[in-house]
């Protein structure tokens, strides 16, 4: 995977370009070019064999002008400050596009959880939570799941924080297990939201979803739920990939049996799955297939300029954060390939996190239909705001999304003033 472009530079290029189209002066949006606070911690953890290892973790709080910092925690060997910084900034813009009262943050620990035991991952998570304790709080900064973290990791974070504070504090994280204050529908929300965005852009462009072809890079929580939702809408998912492999099937993958296979696999991977007509492919092939929808649902910088020049996809819907480089964006625009940007397309996760947080603060639990109805309503209205702004300014949906976010963020800064 090509992770070499600094994702924060990518974010700044997007931001500056959007501010220019929006007619904003540097002074009006300069605070958004810098993270408000950054934290690096190095902490020891005892491994199962008795060795002590030092781990490095990060938390970046990018902006809080619209509300408490919000954003996930990622476990991945490539995690570094530049990546976390960019991801934190994208959370600021995402929460503004979604029009939920949060700022943006992100955290991460640089390690590969697939090589460690659950007990080791638990100790790392608790030590990290203790390390960032001075920075977080249910009305200050609220972590959530991201790449390679899940409800169990959130349960450990919530438990550690609650023990230190001497009181049960479910609102400290979102994406918790439902039995300890999590929200119904939260786990599925990002993928479900991506499928709503596919449906909305298909409607705008007059594409029938029945038998529309889709390829999806990444089959974790987001990629697999997106596949499941689109499959139930009648789409034909012809290719998917994960860290273990990439597969193609011209007649469409049997998504329910693929998901059953992944759930049975000890590491939740695609490898070993088989069905009639299945062909192994590689990652560049998956990204350049002749499909109606390409959905990157893995990591940053996957759609490079080269992929953008070669892809035969009609529409790209970004389920991952930052999957397309700034240079690639220009090529896609020139080639007339529509792109539904990350800060809109994957905002279903943080939107359902907002619903979870509201329930926690009020000691209430909503039923799943209330979550889903509100999620769909919010996402469809964000889509319309972004789509119409892009049309009005004669620009891409990426720029449209940034402009929607920028107007809201700049207005909040003006009202609050400089201090
Ligand atoms: N990690 C998710 C994202 O990138 C969710 C963040 C959250 O729910 O706070 O949007």
mmCIF file with all atom_site columns, C-alpha atoms and ligand atoms in Angstrom, residues 59 69-74 87 90-91 94-95 100 102 105-106 142-147 149 174-175 186 190 222 319-321 342 346-354, ligand 1:
data_model
loop_
_atom_site.group_PDB
_atom_site.id
_atom_site.type_symbol
_atom_site.label_atom_id
_atom_site.label_alt_id
_atom_site.label_comp_id
_atom_site.label_asym_id
_atom_site.label_entity_id
_atom_site.label_seq_id
_atom_site.pdbx_PDB_ins_code
_atom_site.Cartn_x
_atom_site.Cartn_y
_atom_site.Cartn_z
_atom_site.occupancy
_atom_site.B_iso_or_equiv
_atom_site.pdbx_formal_charge
_atom_site.auth_seq_id
_atom_site.auth_comp_id
_atom_site.auth_asym_id
_atom_site.auth_atom_id
_atom_site.pdbx_PDB_model_num
ATOM   1  C CA . UNK A 1 59  ? -4.199  11.941 20.293 1.00 0.00 ? 59  UNK A CA 1
ATOM   2  C CA . UNK A 1 69  ? -13.521 16.993 20.133 1.00 0.00 ? 69  UNK A CA 1
ATOM   3  C CA . UNK A 1 70  ? -14.710 13.755 18.545 1.00 0.00 ? 70  UNK A CA 1
ATOM   4  C CA . UNK A 1 71  ? -12.996 10.987 16.649 1.00 0.00 ? 71  UNK A CA 1
ATOM   5  C CA . UNK A 1 72  ? -11.818 7.412  16.609 1.00 0.00 ? 72  UNK A CA 1
ATOM   6  C CA . UNK A 1 73  ? -8.733  5.560  17.782 1.00 0.00 ? 73  UNK A CA 1
ATOM   7  C CA . UNK A 1 74  ? -6.824  3.459  15.274 1.00 0.00 ? 74  UNK A CA 1
ATOM   8  C CA . UNK A 1 87  ? -7.526  12.226 10.379 1.00 0.00 ? 87  UNK A CA 1
ATOM   9  C CA . UNK A 1 90  ? -11.057 15.403 8.589  1.00 0.00 ? 90  UNK A CA 1
ATOM   10 C CA . UNK A 1 91  ? -13.193 14.747 11.692 1.00 0.00 ? 91  UNK A CA 1
ATOM   11 C CA . UNK A 1 94  ? -16.958 15.712 8.751  1.00 0.00 ? 94  UNK A CA 1
ATOM   12 C CA . UNK A 1 95  ? -18.811 16.773 11.897 1.00 0.00 ? 95  UNK A CA 1
ATOM   13 C CA . UNK A 1 100 ? -23.525 17.633 14.552 1.00 0.00 ? 100 UNK A CA 1
ATOM   14 C CA . UNK A 1 102 ? -18.677 18.204 17.645 1.00 0.00 ? 102 UNK A CA 1
ATOM   15 C CA . UNK A 1 105 ? -9.934  14.652 16.991 1.00 0.00 ? 105 UNK A CA 1
ATOM   16 C CA . UNK A 1 106 ? -8.214  11.359 16.298 1.00 0.00 ? 106 UNK A CA 1
ATOM   17 C CA . UNK A 1 142 ? -14.935 11.507 23.024 1.00 0.00 ? 142 UNK A CA 1
ATOM   18 C CA . UNK A 1 143 ? -13.024 8.636  21.347 1.00 0.00 ? 143 UNK A CA 1
ATOM   19 C CA . UNK A 1 144 ? -14.660 5.930  19.174 1.00 0.00 ? 144 UNK A CA 1
ATOM   20 C CA . UNK A 1 145 ? -13.656 2.939  17.040 1.00 0.00 ? 145 UNK A CA 1
ATOM   21 C CA . UNK A 1 146 ? -11.636 3.259  13.839 1.00 0.00 ? 146 UNK A CA 1
ATOM   22 C CA . UNK A 1 147 ? -9.348  0.910  11.865 1.00 0.00 ? 147 UNK A CA 1
ATOM   23 C CA . UNK A 1 149 ? -10.618 -1.104 17.000 1.00 0.00 ? 149 UNK A CA 1
ATOM   24 C CA . UNK A 1 174 ? -19.006 5.880  21.559 1.00 0.00 ? 174 UNK A CA 1
ATOM   25 C CA . UNK A 1 175 ? -19.209 2.609  19.667 1.00 0.00 ? 175 UNK A CA 1
ATOM   26 C CA . UNK A 1 186 ? -23.925 2.169  15.668 1.00 0.00 ? 186 UNK A CA 1
ATOM   27 C CA . UNK A 1 190 ? -20.891 3.865  8.684  1.00 0.00 ? 190 UNK A CA 1
ATOM   28 C CA . UNK A 1 222 ? -17.183 -0.519 7.076  1.00 0.00 ? 222 UNK A CA 1
ATOM   29 C CA . UNK A 1 319 ? -15.893 4.966  2.742  1.00 0.00 ? 319 UNK A CA 1
ATOM   30 C CA . UNK A 1 320 ? -12.303 5.306  4.046  1.00 0.00 ? 320 UNK A CA 1
ATOM   31 C CA . UNK A 1 321 ? -10.816 8.566  5.285  1.00 0.00 ? 321 UNK A CA 1
ATOM   32 C CA . UNK A 1 342 ? -15.139 10.851 2.711  1.00 0.00 ? 342 UNK A CA 1
ATOM   33 C CA . UNK A 1 346 ? -18.556 8.007  5.797  1.00 0.00 ? 346 UNK A CA 1
ATOM   34 C CA . UNK A 1 347 ? -20.195 10.474 8.182  1.00 0.00 ? 347 UNK A CA 1
ATOM   35 C CA . UNK A 1 348 ? -22.828 7.896  9.183  1.00 0.00 ? 348 UNK A CA 1
ATOM   36 C CA . UNK A 1 349 ? -20.492 6.492  11.845 1.00 0.00 ? 349 UNK A CA 1
ATOM   37 C CA . UNK A 1 350 ? -19.923 9.692  13.723 1.00 0.00 ? 350 UNK A CA 1
ATOM   38 C CA . UNK A 1 351 ? -23.565 10.687 13.253 1.00 0.00 ? 351 UNK A CA 1
ATOM   39 C CA . UNK A 1 352 ? -24.677 7.501  15.035 1.00 0.00 ? 352 UNK A CA 1
ATOM   40 C CA . UNK A 1 353 ? -21.931 8.197  17.608 1.00 0.00 ? 353 UNK A CA 1
ATOM   41 C CA . UNK A 1 354 ? -23.635 11.508 18.241 1.00 0.00 ? 354 UNK A CA 1
HETATM 42 N N1 . LIG B 2 .   ? -13.693 6.518  13.184 1.00 0.00 ? 1   LIG B N1 1
HETATM 43 C C1 . LIG B 2 .   ? -14.925 6.956  12.599 1.00 0.00 ? 1   LIG B C1 1
HETATM 44 C C2 . LIG B 2 .   ? -14.652 8.049  11.592 1.00 0.00 ? 1   LIG B C2 1
HETATM 45 O O1 . LIG B 2 .   ? -13.584 8.158  11.047 1.00 0.00 ? 1   LIG B O1 1
HETATM 46 C C3 . LIG B 2 .   ? -15.978 7.307  13.633 1.00 0.00 ? 1   LIG B C3 1
HETATM 47 C C4 . LIG B 2 .   ? -15.610 8.405  14.584 1.00 0.00 ? 1   LIG B C4 1
HETATM 48 C C5 . LIG B 2 .   ? -16.608 8.595  15.713 1.00 0.00 ? 1   LIG B C5 1
HETATM 49 O O2 . LIG B 2 .   ? -17.638 7.946  15.730 1.00 0.00 ? 1   LIG B O2 1
HETATM 50 O O3 . LIG B 2 .   ? -16.298 9.436  16.564 1.00 0.00 ? 1   LIG B O3 1
HETATM 51 O O4 . LIG B 2 .   ? -15.527 8.797  11.236 1.00 0.00 ? 1   LIG B O4 1
#
